[in-house]
mmCIF file of C-alpha atoms in Angstrom:
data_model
loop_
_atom_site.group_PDB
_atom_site.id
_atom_site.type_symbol
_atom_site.label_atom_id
_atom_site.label_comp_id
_atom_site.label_asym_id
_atom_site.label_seq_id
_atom_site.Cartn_x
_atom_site.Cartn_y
_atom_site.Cartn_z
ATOM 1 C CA UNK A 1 20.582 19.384 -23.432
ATOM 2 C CA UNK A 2 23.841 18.140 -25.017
ATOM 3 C CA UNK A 3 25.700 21.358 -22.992
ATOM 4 C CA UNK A 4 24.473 20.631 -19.893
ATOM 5 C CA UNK A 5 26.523 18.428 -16.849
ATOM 6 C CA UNK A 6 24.796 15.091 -15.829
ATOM 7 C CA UNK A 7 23.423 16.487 -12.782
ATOM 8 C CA UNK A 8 21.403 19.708 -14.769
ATOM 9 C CA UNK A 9 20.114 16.328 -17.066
ATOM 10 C CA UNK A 10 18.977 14.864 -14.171
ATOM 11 C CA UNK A 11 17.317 17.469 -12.832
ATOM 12 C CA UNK A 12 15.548 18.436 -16.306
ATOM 13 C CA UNK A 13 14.029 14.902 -15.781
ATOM 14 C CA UNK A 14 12.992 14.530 -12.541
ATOM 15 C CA UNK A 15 11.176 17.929 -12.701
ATOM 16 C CA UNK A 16 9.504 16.680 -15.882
ATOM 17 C CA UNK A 17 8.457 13.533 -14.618
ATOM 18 C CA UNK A 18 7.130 15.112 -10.776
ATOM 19 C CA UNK A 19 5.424 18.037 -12.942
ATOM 20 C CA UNK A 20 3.591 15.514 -15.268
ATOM 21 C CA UNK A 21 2.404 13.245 -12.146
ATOM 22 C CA UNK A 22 1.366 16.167 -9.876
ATOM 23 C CA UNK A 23 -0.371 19.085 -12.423
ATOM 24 C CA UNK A 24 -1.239 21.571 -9.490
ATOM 25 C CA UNK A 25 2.289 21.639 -8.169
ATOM 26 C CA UNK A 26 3.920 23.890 -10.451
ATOM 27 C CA UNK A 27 0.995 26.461 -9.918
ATOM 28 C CA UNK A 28 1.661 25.757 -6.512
ATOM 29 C CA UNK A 29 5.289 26.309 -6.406
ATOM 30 C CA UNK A 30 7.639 23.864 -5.095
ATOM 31 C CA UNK A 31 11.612 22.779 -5.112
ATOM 32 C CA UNK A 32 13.485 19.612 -5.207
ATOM 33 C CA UNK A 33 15.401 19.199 -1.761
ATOM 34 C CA UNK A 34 17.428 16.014 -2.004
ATOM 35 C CA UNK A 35 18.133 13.277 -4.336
ATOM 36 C CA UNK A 36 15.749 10.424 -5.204
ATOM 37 C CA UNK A 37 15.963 7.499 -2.994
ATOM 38 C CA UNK A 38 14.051 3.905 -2.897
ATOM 39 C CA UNK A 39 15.122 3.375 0.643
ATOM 40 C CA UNK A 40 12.351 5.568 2.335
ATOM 41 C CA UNK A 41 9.551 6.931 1.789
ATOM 42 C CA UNK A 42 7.236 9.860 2.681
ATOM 43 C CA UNK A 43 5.910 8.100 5.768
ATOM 44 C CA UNK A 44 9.228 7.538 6.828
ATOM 45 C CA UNK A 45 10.187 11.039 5.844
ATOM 46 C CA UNK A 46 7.442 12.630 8.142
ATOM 47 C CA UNK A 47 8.599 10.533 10.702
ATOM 48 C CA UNK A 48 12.071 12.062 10.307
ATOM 49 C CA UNK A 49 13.636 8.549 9.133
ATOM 50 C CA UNK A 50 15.238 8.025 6.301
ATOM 51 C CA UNK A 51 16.715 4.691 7.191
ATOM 52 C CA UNK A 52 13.271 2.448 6.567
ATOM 53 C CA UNK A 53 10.468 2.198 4.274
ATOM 54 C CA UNK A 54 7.253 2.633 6.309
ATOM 55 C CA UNK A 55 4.138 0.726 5.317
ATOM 56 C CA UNK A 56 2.026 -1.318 7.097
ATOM 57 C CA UNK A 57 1.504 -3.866 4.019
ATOM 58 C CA UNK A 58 0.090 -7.319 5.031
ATOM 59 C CA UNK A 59 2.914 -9.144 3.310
ATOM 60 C CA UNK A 60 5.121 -7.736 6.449
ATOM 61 C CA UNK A 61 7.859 -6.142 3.684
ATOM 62 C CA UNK A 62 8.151 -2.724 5.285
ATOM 63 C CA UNK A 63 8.589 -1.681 8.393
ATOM 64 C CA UNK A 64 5.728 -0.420 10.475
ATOM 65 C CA UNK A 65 5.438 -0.238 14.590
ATOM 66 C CA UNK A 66 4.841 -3.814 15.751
ATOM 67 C CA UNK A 67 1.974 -2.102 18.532
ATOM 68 C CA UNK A 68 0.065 -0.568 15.247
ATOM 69 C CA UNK A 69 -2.093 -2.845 13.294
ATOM 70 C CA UNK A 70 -1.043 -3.334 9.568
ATOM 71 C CA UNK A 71 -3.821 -1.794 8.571
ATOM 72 C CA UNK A 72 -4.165 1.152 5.446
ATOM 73 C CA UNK A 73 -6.491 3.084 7.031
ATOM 74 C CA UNK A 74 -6.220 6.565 8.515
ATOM 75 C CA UNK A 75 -6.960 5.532 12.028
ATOM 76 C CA UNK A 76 -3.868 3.059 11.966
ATOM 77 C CA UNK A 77 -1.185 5.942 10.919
ATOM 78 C CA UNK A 78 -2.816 8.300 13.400
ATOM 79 C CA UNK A 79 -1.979 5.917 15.780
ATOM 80 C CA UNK A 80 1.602 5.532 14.522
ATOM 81 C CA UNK A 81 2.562 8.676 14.890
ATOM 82 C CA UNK A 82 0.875 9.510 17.992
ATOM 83 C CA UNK A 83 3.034 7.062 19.248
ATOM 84 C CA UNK A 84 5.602 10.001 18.041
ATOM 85 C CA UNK A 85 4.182 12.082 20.250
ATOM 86 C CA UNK A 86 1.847 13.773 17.419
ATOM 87 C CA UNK A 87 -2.070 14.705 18.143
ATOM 88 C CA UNK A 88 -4.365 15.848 15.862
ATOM 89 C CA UNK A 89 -5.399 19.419 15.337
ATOM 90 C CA UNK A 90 -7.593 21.029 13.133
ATOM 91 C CA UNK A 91 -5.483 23.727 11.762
ATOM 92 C CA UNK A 92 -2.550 23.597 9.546
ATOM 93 C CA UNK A 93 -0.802 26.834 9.874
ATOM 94 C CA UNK A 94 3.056 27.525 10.994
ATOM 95 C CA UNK A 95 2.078 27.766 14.475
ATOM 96 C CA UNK A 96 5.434 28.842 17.481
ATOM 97 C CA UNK A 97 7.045 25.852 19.049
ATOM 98 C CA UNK A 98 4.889 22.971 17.234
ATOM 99 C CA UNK A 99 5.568 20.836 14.682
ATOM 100 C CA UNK A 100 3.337 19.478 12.036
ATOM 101 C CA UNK A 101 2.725 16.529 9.873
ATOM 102 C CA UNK A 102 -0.479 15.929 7.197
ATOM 103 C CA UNK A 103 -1.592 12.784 5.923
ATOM 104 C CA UNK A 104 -3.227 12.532 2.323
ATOM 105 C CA UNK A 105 -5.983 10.331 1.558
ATOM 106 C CA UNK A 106 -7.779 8.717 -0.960
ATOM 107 C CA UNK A 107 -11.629 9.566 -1.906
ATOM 108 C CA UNK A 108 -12.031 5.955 0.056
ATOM 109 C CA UNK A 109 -10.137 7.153 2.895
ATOM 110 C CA UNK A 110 -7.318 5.114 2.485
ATOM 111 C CA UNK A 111 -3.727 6.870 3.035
ATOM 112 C CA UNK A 112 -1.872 7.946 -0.011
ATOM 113 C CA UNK A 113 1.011 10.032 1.540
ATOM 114 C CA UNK A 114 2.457 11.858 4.004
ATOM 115 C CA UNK A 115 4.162 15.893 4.698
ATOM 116 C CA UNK A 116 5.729 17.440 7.206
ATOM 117 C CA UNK A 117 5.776 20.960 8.118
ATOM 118 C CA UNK A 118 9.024 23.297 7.966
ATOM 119 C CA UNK A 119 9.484 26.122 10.137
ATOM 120 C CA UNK A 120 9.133 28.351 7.035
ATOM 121 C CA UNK A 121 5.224 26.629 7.319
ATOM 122 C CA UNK A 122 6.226 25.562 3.940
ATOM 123 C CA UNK A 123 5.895 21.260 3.848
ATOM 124 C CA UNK A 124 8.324 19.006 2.993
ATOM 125 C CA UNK A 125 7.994 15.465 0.868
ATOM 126 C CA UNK A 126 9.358 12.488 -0.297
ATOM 127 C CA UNK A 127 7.274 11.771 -3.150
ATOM 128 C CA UNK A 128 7.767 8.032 -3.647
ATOM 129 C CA UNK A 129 11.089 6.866 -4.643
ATOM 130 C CA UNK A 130 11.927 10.070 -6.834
ATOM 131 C CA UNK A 131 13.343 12.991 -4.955
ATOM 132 C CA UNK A 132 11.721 15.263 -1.973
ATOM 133 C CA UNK A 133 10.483 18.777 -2.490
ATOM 134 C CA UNK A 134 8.753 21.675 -0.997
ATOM 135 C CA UNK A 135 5.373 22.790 -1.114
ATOM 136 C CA UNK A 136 2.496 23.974 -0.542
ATOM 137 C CA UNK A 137 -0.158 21.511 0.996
ATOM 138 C CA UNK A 138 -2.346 21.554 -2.023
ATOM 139 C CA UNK A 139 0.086 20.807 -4.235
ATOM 140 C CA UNK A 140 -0.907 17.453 -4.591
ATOM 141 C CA UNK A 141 -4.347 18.621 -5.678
ATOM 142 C CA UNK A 142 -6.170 16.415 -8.656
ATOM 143 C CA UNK A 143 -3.294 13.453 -8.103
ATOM 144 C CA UNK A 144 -3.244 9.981 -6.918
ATOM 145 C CA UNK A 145 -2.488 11.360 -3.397
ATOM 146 C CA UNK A 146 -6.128 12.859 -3.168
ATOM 147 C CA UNK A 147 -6.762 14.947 -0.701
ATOM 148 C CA UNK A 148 -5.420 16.159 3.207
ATOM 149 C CA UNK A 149 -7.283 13.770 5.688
ATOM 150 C CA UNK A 150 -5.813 14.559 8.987
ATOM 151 C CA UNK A 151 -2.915 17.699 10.186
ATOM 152 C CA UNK A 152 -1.299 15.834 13.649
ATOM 153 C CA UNK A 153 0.829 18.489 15.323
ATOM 154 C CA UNK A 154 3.567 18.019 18.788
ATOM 155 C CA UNK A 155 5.226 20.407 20.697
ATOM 156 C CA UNK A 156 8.602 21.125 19.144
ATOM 157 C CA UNK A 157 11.697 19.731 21.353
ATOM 158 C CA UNK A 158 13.843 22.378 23.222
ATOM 159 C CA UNK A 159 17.009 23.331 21.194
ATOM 160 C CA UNK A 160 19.784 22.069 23.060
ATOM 161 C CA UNK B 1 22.062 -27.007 -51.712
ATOM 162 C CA UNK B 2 23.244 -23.995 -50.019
ATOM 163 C CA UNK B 3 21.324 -21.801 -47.907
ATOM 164 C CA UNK B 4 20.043 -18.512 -49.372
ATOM 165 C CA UNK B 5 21.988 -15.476 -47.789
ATOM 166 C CA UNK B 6 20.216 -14.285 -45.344
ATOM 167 C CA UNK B 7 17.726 -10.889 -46.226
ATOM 168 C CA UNK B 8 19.513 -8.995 -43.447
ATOM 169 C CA UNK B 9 22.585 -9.204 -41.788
ATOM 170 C CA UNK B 10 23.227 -6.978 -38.707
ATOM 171 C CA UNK B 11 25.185 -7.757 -35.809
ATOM 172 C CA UNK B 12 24.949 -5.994 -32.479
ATOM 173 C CA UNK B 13 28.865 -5.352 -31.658
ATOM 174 C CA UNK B 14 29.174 -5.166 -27.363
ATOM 175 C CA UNK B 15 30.774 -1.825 -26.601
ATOM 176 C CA UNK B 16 29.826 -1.723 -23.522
ATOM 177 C CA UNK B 17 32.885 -0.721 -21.075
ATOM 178 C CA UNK B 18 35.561 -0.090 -24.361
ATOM 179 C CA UNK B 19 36.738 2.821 -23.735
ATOM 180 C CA UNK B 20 33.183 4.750 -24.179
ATOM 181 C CA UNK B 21 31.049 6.928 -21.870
ATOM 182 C CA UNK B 22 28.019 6.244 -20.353
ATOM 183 C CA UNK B 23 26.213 8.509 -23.661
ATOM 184 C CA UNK B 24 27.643 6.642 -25.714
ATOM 185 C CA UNK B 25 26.471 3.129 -23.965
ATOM 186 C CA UNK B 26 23.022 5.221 -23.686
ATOM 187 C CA UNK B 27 22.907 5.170 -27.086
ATOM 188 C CA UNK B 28 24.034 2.413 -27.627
ATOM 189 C CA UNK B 29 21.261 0.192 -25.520
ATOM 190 C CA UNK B 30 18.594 2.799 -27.374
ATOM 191 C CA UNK B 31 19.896 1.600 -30.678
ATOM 192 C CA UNK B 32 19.813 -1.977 -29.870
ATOM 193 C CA UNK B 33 16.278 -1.314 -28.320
ATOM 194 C CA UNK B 34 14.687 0.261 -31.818
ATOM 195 C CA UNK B 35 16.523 -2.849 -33.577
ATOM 196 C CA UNK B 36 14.974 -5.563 -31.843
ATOM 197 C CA UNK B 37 11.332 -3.663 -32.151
ATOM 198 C CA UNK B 38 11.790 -2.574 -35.497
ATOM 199 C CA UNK B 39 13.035 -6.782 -36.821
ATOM 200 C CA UNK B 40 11.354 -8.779 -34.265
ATOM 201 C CA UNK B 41 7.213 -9.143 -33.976
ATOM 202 C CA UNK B 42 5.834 -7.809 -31.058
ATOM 203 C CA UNK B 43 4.469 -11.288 -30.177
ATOM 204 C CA UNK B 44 8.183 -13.085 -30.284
ATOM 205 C CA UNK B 45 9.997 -10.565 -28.387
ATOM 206 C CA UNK B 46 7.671 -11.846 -25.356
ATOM 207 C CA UNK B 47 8.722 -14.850 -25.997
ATOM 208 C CA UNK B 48 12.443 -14.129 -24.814
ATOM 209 C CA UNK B 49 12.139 -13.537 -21.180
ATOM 210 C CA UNK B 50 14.795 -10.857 -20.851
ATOM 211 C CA UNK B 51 12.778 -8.294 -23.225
ATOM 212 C CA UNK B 52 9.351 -9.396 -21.305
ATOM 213 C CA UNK B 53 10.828 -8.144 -18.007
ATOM 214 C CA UNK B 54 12.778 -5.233 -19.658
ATOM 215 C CA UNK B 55 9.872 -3.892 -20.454
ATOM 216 C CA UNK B 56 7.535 -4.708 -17.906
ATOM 217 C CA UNK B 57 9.874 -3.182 -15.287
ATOM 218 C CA UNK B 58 10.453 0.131 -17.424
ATOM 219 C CA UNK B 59 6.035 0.025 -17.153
ATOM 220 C CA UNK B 60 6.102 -0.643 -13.462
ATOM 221 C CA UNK B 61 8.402 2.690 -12.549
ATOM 222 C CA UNK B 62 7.160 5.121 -15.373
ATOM 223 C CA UNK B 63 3.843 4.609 -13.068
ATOM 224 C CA UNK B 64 4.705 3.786 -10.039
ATOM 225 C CA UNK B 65 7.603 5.945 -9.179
ATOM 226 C CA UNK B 66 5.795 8.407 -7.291
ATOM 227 C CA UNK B 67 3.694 6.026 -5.215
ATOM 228 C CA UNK B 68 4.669 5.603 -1.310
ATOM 229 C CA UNK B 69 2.111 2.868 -1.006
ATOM 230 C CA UNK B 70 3.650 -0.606 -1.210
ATOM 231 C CA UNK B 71 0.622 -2.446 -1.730
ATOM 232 C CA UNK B 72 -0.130 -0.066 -4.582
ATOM 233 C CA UNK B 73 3.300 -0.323 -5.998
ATOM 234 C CA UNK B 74 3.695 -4.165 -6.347
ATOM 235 C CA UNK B 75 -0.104 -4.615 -6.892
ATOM 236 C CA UNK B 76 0.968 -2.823 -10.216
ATOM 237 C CA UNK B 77 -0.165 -4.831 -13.476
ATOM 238 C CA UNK B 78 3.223 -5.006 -15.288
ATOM 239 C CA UNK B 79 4.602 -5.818 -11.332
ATOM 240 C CA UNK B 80 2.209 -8.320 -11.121
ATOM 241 C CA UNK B 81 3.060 -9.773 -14.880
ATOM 242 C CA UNK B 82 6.088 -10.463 -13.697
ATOM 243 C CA UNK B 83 5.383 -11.979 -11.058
ATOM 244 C CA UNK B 84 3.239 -14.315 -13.707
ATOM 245 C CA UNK B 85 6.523 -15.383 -15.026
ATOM 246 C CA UNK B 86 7.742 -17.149 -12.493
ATOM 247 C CA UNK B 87 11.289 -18.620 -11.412
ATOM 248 C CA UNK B 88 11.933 -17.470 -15.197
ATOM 249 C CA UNK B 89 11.892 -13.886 -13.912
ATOM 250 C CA UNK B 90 14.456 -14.382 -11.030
ATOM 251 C CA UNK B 91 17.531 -14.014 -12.895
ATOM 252 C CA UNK B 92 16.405 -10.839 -14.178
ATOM 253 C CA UNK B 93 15.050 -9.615 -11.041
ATOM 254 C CA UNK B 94 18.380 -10.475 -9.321
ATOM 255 C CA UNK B 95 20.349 -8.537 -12.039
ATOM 256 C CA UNK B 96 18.642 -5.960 -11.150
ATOM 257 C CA UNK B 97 18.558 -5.850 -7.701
ATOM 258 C CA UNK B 98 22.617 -6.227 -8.118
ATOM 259 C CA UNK B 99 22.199 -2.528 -9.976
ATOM 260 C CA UNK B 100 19.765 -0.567 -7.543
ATOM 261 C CA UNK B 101 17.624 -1.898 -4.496
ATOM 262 C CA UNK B 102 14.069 -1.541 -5.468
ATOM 263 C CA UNK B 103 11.058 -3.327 -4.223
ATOM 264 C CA UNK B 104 11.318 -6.701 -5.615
ATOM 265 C CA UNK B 105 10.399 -8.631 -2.291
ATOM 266 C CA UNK B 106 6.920 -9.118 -2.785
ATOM 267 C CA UNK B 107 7.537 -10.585 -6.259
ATOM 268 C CA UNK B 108 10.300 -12.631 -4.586
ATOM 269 C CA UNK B 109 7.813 -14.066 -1.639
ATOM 270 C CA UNK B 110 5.613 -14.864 -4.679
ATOM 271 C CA UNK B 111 7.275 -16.707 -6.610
ATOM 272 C CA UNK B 112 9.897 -18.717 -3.934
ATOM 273 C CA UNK B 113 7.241 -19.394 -0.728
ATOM 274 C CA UNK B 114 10.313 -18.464 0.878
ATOM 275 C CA UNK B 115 11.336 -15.032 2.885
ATOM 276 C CA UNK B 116 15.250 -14.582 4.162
ATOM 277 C CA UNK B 117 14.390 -11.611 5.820
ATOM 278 C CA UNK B 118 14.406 -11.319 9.566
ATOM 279 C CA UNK B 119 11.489 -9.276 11.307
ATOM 280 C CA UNK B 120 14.194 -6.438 12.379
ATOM 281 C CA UNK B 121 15.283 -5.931 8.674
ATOM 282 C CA UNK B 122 11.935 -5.058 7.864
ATOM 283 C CA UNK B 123 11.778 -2.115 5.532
ATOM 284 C CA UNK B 124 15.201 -1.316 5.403
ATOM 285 C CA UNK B 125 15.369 -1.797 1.790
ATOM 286 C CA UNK B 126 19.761 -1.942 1.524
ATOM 287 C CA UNK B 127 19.812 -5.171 4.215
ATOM 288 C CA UNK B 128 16.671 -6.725 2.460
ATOM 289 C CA UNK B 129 18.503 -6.704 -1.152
ATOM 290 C CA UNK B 130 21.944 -7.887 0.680
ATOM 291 C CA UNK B 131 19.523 -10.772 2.271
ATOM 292 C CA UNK B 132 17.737 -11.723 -0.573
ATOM 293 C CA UNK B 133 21.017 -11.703 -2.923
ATOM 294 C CA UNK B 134 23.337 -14.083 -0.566
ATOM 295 C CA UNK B 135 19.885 -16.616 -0.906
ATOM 296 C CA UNK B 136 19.915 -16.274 -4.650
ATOM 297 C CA UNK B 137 23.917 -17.056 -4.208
ATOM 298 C CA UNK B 138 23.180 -20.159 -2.157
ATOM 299 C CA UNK B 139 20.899 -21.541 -4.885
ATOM 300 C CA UNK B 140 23.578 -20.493 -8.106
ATOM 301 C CA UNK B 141 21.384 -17.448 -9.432
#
């Protein structure tokens, strides 16, 4: 360890620490996109903003849209982000000209966590506050994110 | 009568910031950790406040790190221990907040029945710790 710079260190660490929380994802095969960051999370990540922290806690702490109710429930974050111009859709492949996001649950339903597709049909996450990786969608498999509860897909904007 | 000579007799010298790198202060904070478990009873180092929330805080991220879920985050035991401490834990919260923004509001809310944050800051955790540090200004923390 001693001959390796402070970023390899880090690295060492946060891949020990996501591997130990989430068994299935090194089976899975993933890799660590960005830095680790309190300041969003993986809701805010699908939703492509990494300004916010998006919850809809009933101590009003993180942001969440003021039309949704602050509810943790699958229905509520369906409606958030089909106010994103997502639908839901049974299927979860790569498919032309859409975009796709999948929300974990609990075995009680309740939302754990968010993805969102990459053109590759990889997914990407922000897991928490540690750093966001690549994946498969079952990487998450036998964790506290459960299971995927709902794929919401919209049609891709035109590249300008 | 003088006082016996006391059984041990180690002092802790501050090197933090002389001229040593962040290893070395690494360390340095490890070696003063082992020290104060290794001399001090479990049941007195909760008595100093500063090594309560030290360690409470290390408990809340080892197992909450990975969690997106606010409610699951601060509804953490250890999170929710300090919260149990009371206006003794601000200092220490606002220390760290000072270092790194993390998610100290609820505990804040808890323990001051106050909130400085305006509805439009919500969730934008950089102007929440700005907000919540120029309040702990105004009232000398």
């Amino acid at each position: 360890m001693a001959s390796l710079g402070q970023g390899a260190r880090v690295l060492v660490l946060s891949k020990e620490r996501i591997e130990s929380v989430f068994p299935h994802i090194v089976d899975s095969g993933y890799s660590i996109s960005s830095p680790e960051s309190s300041e969003y999370n993986c809701i805010a990540w699908a939703a492509e903003d990494t300004e916010k922290f998006w919850w809809p806690d009933n101590l009003n702490i993180s942001y969440w849209p003021l039309e949704i109710p602050r509810e943790e429930t699958t229905e509520a974050f369906v409606r958030a982000f089909e106010m994103l111009g997502y639908s839901c859709c049974e299927d979860a492949s790569c498919e032309e000209g859409y975009e796709k996001i999948a929300i974990y649950a609990d075995s009680s339903s309740k939302p754990t966590h968010m993805a969102r597709q990459l053109n590759s049909g990889h997914w990407t996450s922000k897991l928490g506050e540690l750093e966001d990786v690549e994946h498969d969608l079952d990487a998450f498999k036998n964790s506290d994110y459960g299971d995927v509860h709902m794929i919401m897909k919209r049609p891709k904007e035109p590249k300008q | 009568m003088s006082r016996p000579a006391p059984l041990i007799d180690i002092r802790i010298v501050d090197t933090t910031g002389v001229g040593t790198g962040e290893d070395s202060n690494s360390l340095h904070a490890e070696y003063e950790r082992q020290f104060e478990h290794y001399y001090l009873p479990v049941s007195r180092q909760w008595s100093r406040p500063d090594i309560k929330f030290n360690a409470l805080k290390t408990e809340w991220k080892t197992n909450t790190a990975h969690l997106s879920s606010i409610t699951e985050i601060c509804m953490h035991p250890a999170y929710q221990q300090i919260i149990g401490m009371g206006p003794l834990a601000l200092p220490y919260i606002f220390a760290a907040m000072r270092e790194k923004p993390d998610h100290w509001f609820w505990a804040l809310k808890a323990i001051n029945s106050e909130d400085p944050i305006l509805p439009e800051q919500r969730g934008k955790i950089k102007e929440m710790t700005k907000a919540w540090l120029r309040w702990a200004k105004e009232q000398g923390y």
